[in-house]
Amino acid sequence: MAEKSWDVVVCGDCGRRVSRSSQFLTVSEILRVRKSMRLLHRILRIVCLQCCFWIGVPLFVAAAPGGESVKFTGGVVAADHPAASAAGARILREGGNVVDAAVATSFALSVVRPASCGIGGGGFMVIWDADRREARALDYRERAPALATADRYGDAADAGFPEPRSVRGGLASGIPGTVAGLCYASKMWGRLPLRQVLQPAIELCESGVLIDAHDREVQSGTLAKLQKHPEYRRHYALLLKLYLNDGQPWQDGDRFYSPQGPVLKRVAESGAAGFYEGPVAAAIAAVVAEAGGVLTADDLQGYQPTVRTPLQAEFRSATVFTMPPPSSGGIALLQTLQSLECWERRSGSTLQSLQHNSADYVHVVTEAFKHAFADRAEFLGDADYVSVPVRRLLSSDYAEQRAATFRMDRTLEAASYGRFFLKDDAGTSHFSVLDAAGNGVACTETINLTFGSFVVVPEWGILLNNEMDDFSANPGKPNAFGLLQSAANAVQPGKRPLSSMTPTLLVRDGRAVRAVGASGGPRIISATVQNLLNQELWGMTPAAAVAAARFHHQWAPNELLLEADLKNRAGKELEGRGHQVQQSGGLAATQGAARNTDGMLQGGSDPRKNGQPAGFDLEK
Ligand code: DON
């Protein structure tokens, strides 16, 4: 352990200080303290549960379980982990604004959902400032290192490796953007000091966080991967030790203690420089070089987030604000909504007349998805590096053209929609924040696949992303799986890989009324659209909207994925219209928040990922 670590270790259940030392602890000392804390926690938990049972004290005060719709008057945060939602709600209660809450939630997610997102990754944030009546989009997506040229990736470069070099190891990581983005947002638009906003995340490192069903699922999937490639146990020994309980299956009542506390404390003290300069930057560059990558301390020092103008469109008497390129999600979401509105006009019918999740409804929305995804694959990339025809893709003429091809009795051949093919993904986190004053944040962050590149920075416990895999490794020619992808998304130094992340706000009468988004690779787009439609068209609460059965079609591969309920209900009829129906497990994980017409705020966190929203009430 090079520099410092926790000097105080606090118990999460009772807030009790378990160890105090004026010396900084080493990683092995931390691991020893954690072991004894685990035992203590087991005992405390039993005592605590007994007390709560006998005196009737609820264990969560401000948190709302996934299926219910608790209402708040002051603010609401819906993240995919209860402790992250609670971190954001606490900061709102302490007088922070929605940006402070978003920054606190994001840093907390880095601690409690390390397989999905975090300080080694990147993200997008869409913000509505109700006072100024202004929407902003913050892009803190990872960028390709200066030496990351296309020839380092693709079939030839991958030969002899168990997985592509864009997926595991040093070459997989883009320059992380999360810390720069969050510090920028806090400085430009936040109200509270960064130090205060980071406090909940730092406390979560110290107290540890109870393992949930999602953590267990992620652990067993990752251990299976390490089993399959035995050399990974050696290459990624730190991942195993610090994030996978040393390979021991998590048990009920276990807690995860994130090793990120020391670096979060540095950021609290020195802002982004605590990460992008000095010993942290040097350690990141060193571990990447050792793992065969090219990301340097200069790349880190040069990283800056970018403020962009959000994409904007009218939908049902509201304005939708969503993420522009390098996200593909915003364009695909708007194209889908446009196609659906055109279809309604042309057919003289309404989506509401079709019944929620009926075969007719799934079919029409799927047709809209197929067009949007075909365009995504062909045209989209980082618009700072390639020309993306955003205006043409979102023009009303083009929407009419797409809707004109819809037939209710059958779907079309895949070739009628486009020419290129997409790949699939698996890590990421979305959260939504609304406050009483009309402000809102929709934020989606990722390290790409579960546990990213598997590379962990030894001294600081930072888990590095594998966002380089969001580039097309073999542009214009079939890759190892026979899939084709567009050159618009080829690797290029400094460029950002195309993303499906779709943080989206709906603004009505100057107030953010919905904040939605999702995780799940390309399924982000279809899940975000369904979350929005479930609320706007079908009048569902955010909790019901995120829980409802979902479907997904990304044009290629040519298959319509249906969750079990939906397959049972509409599968046969959809097959009859020519869809290649496949049953799927949970499709993406989506979060949402809504402002009701009476001003009450509600959140919904996807039960598929054990999420739970939190909020607070204004004092009367
Ligand atoms: O930016 C993207 O589109 C991907 N890196 C997202 C990956 C993802 O959502 C994985 N899922 N759970």
XYZ file of C-alpha atoms and ligand atoms in Angstrom:
632
model
C 0.000 0.000 0.000
C 1.817 3.097 -1.202
C 0.167 5.959 0.610
C -2.818 6.016 2.822
C -5.996 4.252 3.593
C -8.817 4.474 6.105
C -7.896 5.749 9.507
C -11.325 5.005 10.934
C -13.525 2.021 10.154
C -17.207 2.504 10.864
C -19.895 -0.167 11.163
C -22.701 0.333 8.629
C -25.551 -0.995 10.747
C -24.811 0.891 13.928
C -22.363 3.636 12.910
C -19.959 2.337 15.546
C -16.227 2.983 15.077
C -14.584 -0.405 14.970
C -10.959 0.621 14.552
C -9.066 3.845 14.852
C -5.472 4.389 13.971
C -3.337 7.416 13.365
C -1.348 5.297 10.902
C -2.721 4.555 7.443
C -3.753 0.920 7.012
C -2.336 -1.441 4.417
C -4.564 -3.553 2.154
C -3.843 -6.679 4.240
C -4.661 -4.824 7.466
C -7.898 -3.677 5.905
C -8.705 -7.276 4.934
C -8.044 -8.422 8.538
C -10.275 -5.697 9.971
C -13.000 -6.665 7.508
C -12.892 -10.293 8.632
C -13.471 -9.404 12.259
C -16.144 -6.888 11.245
C -17.993 -9.599 9.327
C -18.335 -11.677 12.476
C -19.385 -8.638 14.478
C -21.973 -7.782 11.861
C -23.497 -11.254 11.920
C -24.034 -10.926 15.671
C -25.270 -7.335 15.410
C -27.659 -8.214 12.628
C -29.358 -10.882 14.689
C -29.658 -8.502 17.647
C -30.863 -5.690 15.397
C -33.499 -7.769 13.629
C -34.809 -8.985 16.970
C -35.070 -5.395 18.264
C -36.802 -4.183 15.113
C -39.235 -7.048 15.294
C -40.123 -6.478 18.931
C -40.398 -2.705 18.894
C -41.755 -2.451 15.313
C -39.056 -0.102 13.945
C -38.855 -0.121 10.131
C -35.340 -0.911 8.866
C -35.538 1.603 5.997
C -37.080 4.949 6.675
C -36.880 6.883 3.426
C -36.439 4.002 1.006
C -39.274 2.622 -1.085
C -39.259 -1.045 -2.106
C -39.153 -1.729 -5.870
C -42.811 -2.710 -6.302
C -44.325 0.100 -4.244
C -44.677 3.751 -5.042
C -43.882 5.829 -2.017
C -44.381 9.555 -2.604
C -42.016 12.293 -1.470
C -42.476 16.053 -1.361
C -38.811 17.141 -1.250
C -36.881 14.994 -3.681
C -36.458 11.483 -5.018
C -33.521 9.415 -6.244
C -33.979 6.100 -8.051
C -30.739 4.147 -8.416
C -30.117 0.441 -8.871
C -28.861 0.005 -5.293
C -30.722 1.197 -2.156
C -27.556 2.630 -0.559
C -26.843 4.739 -3.656
C -30.401 6.110 -3.714
C -30.080 6.843 0.006
C -26.758 8.668 -0.578
C -28.420 11.003 -3.094
C -31.502 11.539 -0.910
C -29.271 12.390 2.063
C -27.464 15.079 0.071
C -30.789 16.585 -1.049
C -31.892 16.627 2.581
C -28.631 18.347 3.566
C -29.472 21.193 1.186
C -27.831 19.951 -1.990
C -29.427 20.422 -5.381
C -30.132 17.687 -7.945
C -26.580 17.848 -9.314
C -25.092 17.412 -5.829
C -27.436 14.460 -5.340
C -26.428 12.975 -8.688
C -22.719 13.310 -7.895
C -23.233 11.700 -4.467
C -25.303 8.879 -5.990
C -22.720 8.223 -8.665
C -19.767 8.057 -6.259
C -21.836 5.754 -4.021
C -22.602 3.510 -7.005
C -18.886 3.195 -7.667
C -18.645 1.662 -4.194
C -21.785 -0.507 -4.134
C -22.163 -1.551 -7.791
C -18.491 -1.953 -8.800
C -19.258 -4.513 -11.489
C -21.447 -2.007 -13.323
C -19.929 1.453 -13.121
C -17.514 3.579 -11.178
C -14.504 5.837 -11.099
C -12.652 3.651 -13.620
C -15.399 4.228 -16.200
C -17.436 6.967 -17.823
C -20.953 8.233 -18.327
C -23.496 10.772 -19.498
C -25.630 13.153 -17.455
C -28.643 15.115 -18.707
C -29.667 17.970 -16.405
C -32.716 20.234 -16.304
C -32.236 23.577 -14.540
C -35.749 24.780 -13.797
C -34.684 28.333 -12.785
C -32.907 28.994 -16.052
C -35.236 26.764 -18.052
C -32.139 25.209 -19.549
C -31.142 21.635 -20.356
C -27.500 20.484 -20.380
C -25.793 17.276 -21.371
C -22.483 16.370 -19.783
C -20.348 13.866 -21.676
C -17.724 12.147 -19.556
C -17.425 9.113 -21.788
C -14.060 7.336 -21.883
C -11.782 8.310 -24.777
C -9.308 6.170 -26.672
C -5.717 6.725 -25.433
C -3.386 8.614 -27.793
C -1.613 5.387 -28.749
C -4.772 3.292 -29.195
C -4.738 2.852 -32.938
C -7.151 0.584 -34.831
C -4.439 -1.908 -35.783
C -4.022 -2.929 -32.133
C -7.553 -4.381 -32.203
C -9.462 -6.803 -34.405
C -9.058 -10.397 -35.557
C -5.324 -10.307 -36.262
C -4.436 -8.591 -32.978
C -6.753 -10.888 -31.002
C -5.275 -14.135 -32.303
C -4.039 -16.309 -29.428
C -5.968 -14.464 -26.698
C -8.906 -16.106 -24.896
C -11.062 -12.995 -25.440
C -10.592 -9.983 -27.732
C -8.018 -7.432 -26.584
C -10.775 -4.825 -26.522
C -12.484 -6.914 -23.814
C -9.870 -7.884 -21.186
C -6.494 -6.541 -20.172
C -4.752 -3.214 -20.557
C -5.757 -2.473 -24.147
C -9.444 -2.748 -23.226
C -9.519 0.455 -21.182
C -10.379 3.879 -22.462
C -9.322 6.952 -20.454
C -11.756 7.015 -17.502
C -14.029 10.077 -17.435
C -16.257 9.623 -14.389
C -14.204 11.514 -11.787
C -13.592 14.429 -14.190
C -17.282 14.559 -15.105
C -18.545 14.440 -11.536
C -16.039 17.037 -10.285
C -16.937 19.316 -13.197
C -20.683 18.956 -12.551
C -20.177 19.605 -8.840
C -18.067 22.718 -9.461
C -20.203 24.239 -12.215
C -23.717 23.393 -11.080
C -23.603 21.968 -7.558
C -24.334 23.861 -4.358
C -22.464 21.894 -1.676
C -18.699 21.342 -1.339
C -17.397 18.251 -3.142
C -16.067 16.950 0.179
C -19.593 16.833 1.639
C -21.044 15.236 -1.477
C -18.412 12.477 -1.427
C -18.976 11.695 2.252
C -21.730 9.046 1.790
C -19.538 7.077 -0.653
C -16.531 7.254 1.680
C -18.691 6.059 4.571
C -19.950 3.149 2.458
C -16.350 2.050 1.883
C -15.791 2.081 5.610
C -19.046 0.465 6.729
C -19.217 -2.056 3.906
C -22.477 -2.887 2.203
C -24.687 -5.932 2.575
C -24.374 -8.380 -0.310
C -27.615 -8.761 -2.299
C -28.956 -11.232 -4.846
C -27.537 -9.224 -7.740
C -24.026 -9.284 -6.218
C -24.274 -13.048 -5.805
C -25.346 -13.476 -9.422
C -22.512 -11.250 -10.662
C -19.975 -13.080 -8.500
C -20.966 -16.544 -9.704
C -20.949 -15.455 -13.363
C -17.515 -13.890 -13.028
C -16.067 -16.838 -11.098
C -17.330 -19.133 -13.857
C -15.431 -17.005 -16.378
C -12.240 -17.199 -14.289
C -12.721 -20.954 -14.104
C -13.003 -21.156 -17.873
C -9.749 -19.268 -18.416
C -7.471 -20.474 -15.600
C -4.728 -17.975 -16.500
C -7.170 -15.185 -15.576
C -6.870 -16.140 -11.901
C -3.216 -15.095 -12.095
C -3.654 -12.087 -14.396
C -6.590 -10.696 -12.479
C -5.693 -11.850 -8.952
C -6.614 -8.448 -7.495
C -10.096 -8.573 -8.986
C -10.543 -11.946 -7.308
C -9.217 -10.731 -3.976
C -10.729 -7.261 -3.707
C -14.020 -7.660 -5.573
C -14.874 -11.374 -5.586
C -14.366 -12.343 -1.924
C -11.194 -14.249 -2.830
C -13.299 -16.696 -4.838
C -15.473 -17.705 -1.848
C -19.192 -17.550 -2.700
C -20.888 -14.670 -0.891
C -23.119 -15.817 1.974
C -26.261 -14.223 3.378
C -25.228 -11.413 5.693
C -21.772 -10.908 4.121
C -20.688 -7.359 3.435
C -18.570 -6.005 0.620
C -15.893 -3.496 1.634
C -14.811 -1.444 -1.347
C -11.087 -0.690 -1.559
C -11.828 2.701 -3.180
C -11.921 4.701 0.089
C -8.390 6.154 -0.176
C -8.823 7.418 -3.725
C -12.259 8.869 -2.948
C -10.674 10.735 -0.026
C -8.022 12.124 -2.344
C -10.719 13.355 -4.730
C -12.627 14.890 -1.806
C -9.460 16.792 -0.876
C -8.046 17.737 -4.281
C -10.881 17.331 -6.806
C -10.171 15.690 -10.173
C -6.419 16.215 -9.734
C -6.568 13.624 -6.946
C -7.280 11.044 -9.639
C -5.779 12.350 -12.892
C -2.439 13.517 -11.482
C 0.205 12.308 -9.050
C 0.366 8.804 -7.570
C -3.085 7.641 -8.697
C -2.461 8.532 -12.352
C 1.001 6.954 -12.156
C -0.426 3.757 -10.665
C -3.138 3.531 -13.343
C -0.607 3.997 -16.152
C 1.709 1.406 -14.584
C -0.917 -1.307 -14.169
C -2.249 -0.724 -17.692
C 1.272 -1.000 -19.149
C 1.859 -4.196 -17.190
C -1.406 -5.578 -18.602
C -0.328 -4.799 -22.174
C -2.140 -1.474 -22.641
C -1.131 1.971 -23.872
C -3.008 4.366 -21.572
C -0.479 6.841 -20.133
C -0.326 9.412 -17.348
C -0.435 12.093 -20.093
C -3.716 10.645 -21.387
C -5.116 10.905 -17.873
C -3.854 14.416 -17.278
C -5.351 15.610 -20.569
C -8.855 14.233 -19.961
C -11.663 16.806 -19.865
C -15.433 16.251 -19.912
C -17.498 17.948 -22.632
C -20.694 19.965 -22.204
C -23.077 19.289 -25.107
C -26.431 20.578 -26.224
C -28.963 17.820 -25.570
C -31.123 16.513 -28.387
C -34.614 17.900 -28.063
C -38.038 16.930 -29.451
C -41.698 17.389 -28.602
C -43.645 14.353 -27.422
C -47.231 14.451 -26.119
C -47.216 18.079 -24.961
C -43.813 17.704 -23.317
C -40.228 18.277 -24.398
C -37.858 15.339 -24.382
C -34.182 16.125 -23.668
C -31.764 13.308 -24.301
C -28.119 12.525 -25.003
C -26.542 13.401 -28.384
C -23.580 11.468 -29.910
C -21.336 9.810 -28.831
C -24.527 8.287 -27.467
C -26.604 6.464 -30.023
C -29.368 6.096 -27.454
C -30.787 9.607 -27.728
C -31.175 9.448 -31.498
C -32.618 5.925 -31.367
C -35.085 6.882 -28.620
C -36.295 9.958 -30.499
C -36.528 8.050 -33.788
C -38.630 5.401 -32.053
C -41.004 7.970 -30.554
C -41.248 9.786 -33.906
C -42.016 6.569 -35.804
C -44.735 5.709 -33.293
C -46.373 9.134 -33.569
C -46.280 8.916 -37.384
C -47.759 5.441 -37.253
C -50.618 6.759 -35.110
C -51.337 9.533 -37.609
C -51.097 7.305 -40.659
C -53.182 4.491 -39.216
C -55.737 6.742 -37.538
C -55.232 4.591 -34.463
C -53.577 5.204 -31.095
C -51.084 3.159 -29.164
C -53.428 3.247 -26.160
C -56.109 1.520 -28.204
C -53.818 -1.502 -28.605
C -53.682 -2.550 -24.917
C -50.404 -2.557 -22.998
C -47.987 -5.340 -24.051
C -50.532 -6.908 -26.431
C -49.149 -8.566 -29.585
C -50.250 -5.495 -31.610
C -48.471 -3.093 -29.280
C -45.252 -5.144 -29.113
C -45.296 -5.495 -32.906
C -45.660 -1.775 -33.644
C -43.020 -0.685 -31.136
C -40.703 -3.429 -32.423
C -41.008 -2.134 -35.985
C -39.962 1.289 -34.704
C -36.991 -0.240 -32.823
C -35.802 -2.181 -35.865
C -35.520 0.954 -37.964
C -33.793 2.912 -35.216
C -31.252 0.155 -34.542
C -30.487 -0.324 -38.232
C -29.657 3.389 -38.470
C -27.652 3.227 -35.264
C -25.409 0.546 -36.683
C -24.872 2.302 -39.992
C -24.508 5.963 -39.181
C -23.491 6.564 -35.601
C -20.132 7.263 -34.010
C -18.424 10.084 -32.088
C -19.658 13.178 -33.946
C -16.478 15.064 -32.924
C -14.551 12.655 -35.198
C -16.965 11.460 -37.894
C -19.890 13.091 -39.566
C -23.193 11.881 -38.118
C -26.327 12.935 -40.049
C -28.272 13.792 -36.882
C -30.637 16.218 -38.581
C -31.509 13.802 -41.336
C -32.012 10.920 -38.935
C -34.411 13.016 -36.842
C -36.233 14.763 -39.696
C -39.999 14.402 -39.875
C -39.806 13.300 -43.539
C -37.604 10.419 -42.616
C -39.898 9.466 -39.713
C -42.823 9.376 -42.159
C -40.808 7.173 -44.495
C -40.100 4.685 -41.728
C -43.681 4.589 -40.466
C -44.921 4.039 -44.039
C -43.241 0.621 -44.040
C -45.090 -0.653 -40.946
C -47.530 -3.508 -41.625
C -49.694 -4.835 -38.830
C -49.889 -8.380 -40.207
C -46.163 -9.064 -40.491
C -42.651 -7.899 -39.830
C -40.247 -7.323 -42.746
C -37.089 -9.098 -43.823
C -34.050 -7.889 -41.853
C -32.532 -6.558 -45.090
C -35.340 -3.998 -45.389
C -34.047 -2.211 -42.323
C -30.306 -1.818 -42.756
C -26.889 -3.272 -43.480
C -24.777 -3.504 -40.348
C -24.869 -5.600 -37.198
C -24.532 -4.923 -33.478
C -22.968 -6.708 -30.559
C -24.295 -7.396 -27.105
C -23.073 -6.122 -23.697
C -23.530 -6.676 -19.893
C -22.496 -3.983 -16.906
C -23.648 -0.235 -16.352
C -25.970 1.679 -14.035
C -28.652 4.328 -14.467
C -30.172 6.653 -11.865
C -32.725 9.457 -11.887
C -33.146 12.460 -9.564
C -36.007 14.978 -9.245
C -36.494 17.731 -6.685
C -39.442 19.829 -5.530
C -38.239 22.919 -7.423
C -38.647 21.300 -10.848
C -35.024 20.293 -11.482
C -34.002 16.872 -12.710
C -31.025 14.687 -13.601
C -30.908 11.515 -15.663
C -27.498 9.865 -15.480
C -26.155 6.640 -16.947
C -22.630 5.393 -16.255
C -20.664 2.339 -17.247
C -17.434 0.413 -17.127
C -18.947 -1.585 -20.031
C -18.993 -5.334 -19.307
C -19.295 -6.810 -15.804
C -16.117 -5.756 -13.909
C -14.839 -4.060 -17.096
C -11.336 -5.024 -18.234
C -10.777 -7.068 -15.002
C -7.701 -4.863 -14.420
C -7.558 -3.423 -10.883
C -5.085 -0.695 -9.889
C -3.149 -2.301 -6.996
C -2.633 0.639 -4.651
C -6.030 2.187 -5.119
C -8.478 -0.606 -5.929
C -9.759 1.213 -9.044
C -11.428 -1.156 -11.486
C -10.716 -0.111 -15.077
C -13.337 -0.124 -17.823
C -13.312 -2.101 -21.070
C -15.046 0.585 -23.078
C -12.685 0.069 -26.049
C -14.933 -2.873 -26.891
C -17.723 -0.412 -27.738
C -15.701 0.558 -30.822
C -16.056 -1.635 -33.881
C -12.877 -3.692 -33.888
C -13.095 -4.779 -37.566
C -14.941 -2.011 -39.395
C -16.466 -2.930 -42.726
C -15.694 -6.629 -42.566
C -17.169 -9.535 -40.613
C -15.631 -10.089 -37.196
C -15.028 -13.471 -35.527
C -18.797 -13.898 -35.127
C -19.622 -12.994 -38.733
C -20.980 -9.598 -37.690
C -20.496 -6.406 -39.691
C -20.113 -2.938 -38.178
C -19.753 0.598 -39.438
C -16.469 2.458 -39.919
C -18.046 5.514 -38.244
C -17.272 3.754 -34.972
C -13.699 2.632 -35.722
C -10.944 3.058 -33.091
C -9.066 6.355 -33.361
C -6.871 8.102 -30.774
C -8.894 10.462 -28.587
C -12.227 9.308 -30.016
C -15.122 8.164 -27.822
C -16.662 4.766 -28.547
C -20.319 4.794 -29.561
C -22.640 4.213 -26.611
C -26.221 3.052 -26.164
C -26.625 4.948 -22.881
C -29.819 6.996 -23.034
C -30.301 9.287 -20.018
C -33.509 11.179 -20.815
C -35.636 13.903 -19.237
C -39.183 14.922 -20.035
C -39.975 18.556 -19.278
C -43.469 20.004 -19.066
C -44.324 23.608 -18.161
C -40.739 24.319 -17.180
C -40.407 21.375 -14.781
C -38.696 18.053 -15.246
C -41.571 15.587 -14.913
C -39.818 12.329 -15.785
C -36.212 11.156 -15.616
C -35.475 7.778 -17.193
C -32.665 5.574 -18.471
C -31.307 2.039 -18.213
C -28.350 -0.334 -18.255
C -28.022 -3.355 -20.534
C -26.034 -2.590 -23.699
C -28.316 -2.067 -26.716
C -31.258 -3.067 -24.513
C -30.794 0.269 -22.759
C -32.575 1.924 -25.648
C -35.604 -0.357 -25.765
C -35.934 -0.444 -21.959
C -35.744 3.363 -21.714
C -38.401 3.773 -24.403
C -40.671 1.280 -22.621
C -40.119 2.928 -19.234
C -41.113 6.286 -20.750
C -44.110 4.924 -22.651
C -45.300 2.924 -19.641
C -45.454 6.159 -17.658
C -46.602 8.583 -20.343
C -49.031 6.451 -22.367
C -50.127 3.878 -19.874
C -50.206 6.050 -16.756
C -48.042 3.696 -14.702
C -46.159 4.795 -11.607
C -42.372 4.647 -12.049
C -42.284 1.494 -9.901
C -44.827 -0.274 -12.123
C -43.223 1.104 -15.288
C -39.798 -0.346 -14.495
C -41.170 -3.682 -13.290
C -43.494 -4.380 -16.280
C -42.484 -7.210 -18.644
C -40.273 -6.020 -21.518
C -39.378 -6.838 -25.109
C -36.352 -6.002 -27.220
C -35.416 -6.012 -30.878
C -32.174 -4.523 -32.150
C -32.700 -5.368 -35.828
C -29.682 -7.658 -35.890
C -29.568 -10.395 -34.859
C -33.062 -10.733 -36.244
C -34.778 -11.897 -33.080
C -37.514 -10.513 -30.908
C -36.656 -11.093 -27.242
C -39.613 -11.385 -24.873
C -39.525 -11.780 -21.111
C -41.416 -14.873 -19.937
C -44.748 -13.172 -19.118
C -44.846 -11.527 -22.474
C -43.837 -14.670 -24.342
C -46.682 -16.571 -22.718
C -49.097 -13.828 -23.502
C -48.202 -12.733 -27.026
C -45.396 -15.012 -28.278
C -47.503 -17.185 -30.579
C -49.282 -14.270 -32.205
C -46.006 -12.465 -32.808
C -44.482 -15.582 -34.360
C -47.485 -15.634 -36.664
C -46.435 -12.200 -37.941
C -42.979 -13.476 -38.850
C -41.043 -12.456 -35.727
C -38.320 -14.851 -34.607
C -39.396 -14.959 -30.999
C -36.949 -15.896 -28.229
C -37.711 -16.029 -24.534
C -35.261 -13.965 -22.528
C -34.393 -13.551 -18.845
C -34.459 -9.997 -17.431
C -34.035 -7.510 -20.280
C -31.918 -4.579 -19.050
C -32.418 -2.732 -15.753
C -34.194 0.600 -15.856
C -34.798 3.322 -13.289
C -37.252 6.216 -13.411
C -38.576 9.135 -11.408
C -41.775 11.109 -11.936
C -43.416 14.308 -10.750
C -47.170 13.836 -10.420
C -49.591 16.601 -11.341
C -50.061 17.278 -7.608
C -46.275 17.840 -7.281
C -45.552 14.591 -5.409
C -42.352 12.816 -6.458
C -42.043 9.079 -7.027
C -39.205 6.769 -8.009
C -38.960 3.308 -9.477
C -35.857 1.091 -9.364
C -35.827 -2.075 -11.404
C -36.530 -5.176 -9.299
C -34.419 -7.109 -11.846
C -31.317 -5.551 -10.237
C -32.500 -5.247 -6.639
C -32.780 -1.483 -6.870
C -34.784 0.663 -4.485
C -35.484 4.409 -4.630
C -35.199 6.842 -1.711
C -36.412 10.358 -1.078
C -37.252 12.913 1.549
C -40.164 15.115 2.555
C -40.070 18.854 3.008
C -40.810 19.994 6.526
C -44.285 21.462 6.835
O -22.016 2.505 -23.473
C -22.565 1.472 -23.799
O -23.458 1.416 -24.598
C -22.148 0.168 -23.139
N -20.825 0.293 -22.631
C -23.128 -0.174 -22.083
C -22.861 -1.526 -21.488
C -23.969 -1.978 -20.655
O -24.983 -1.367 -20.511
C -23.774 -3.273 -20.023
N -24.928 -3.619 -19.231
N -25.536 -3.852 -18.390
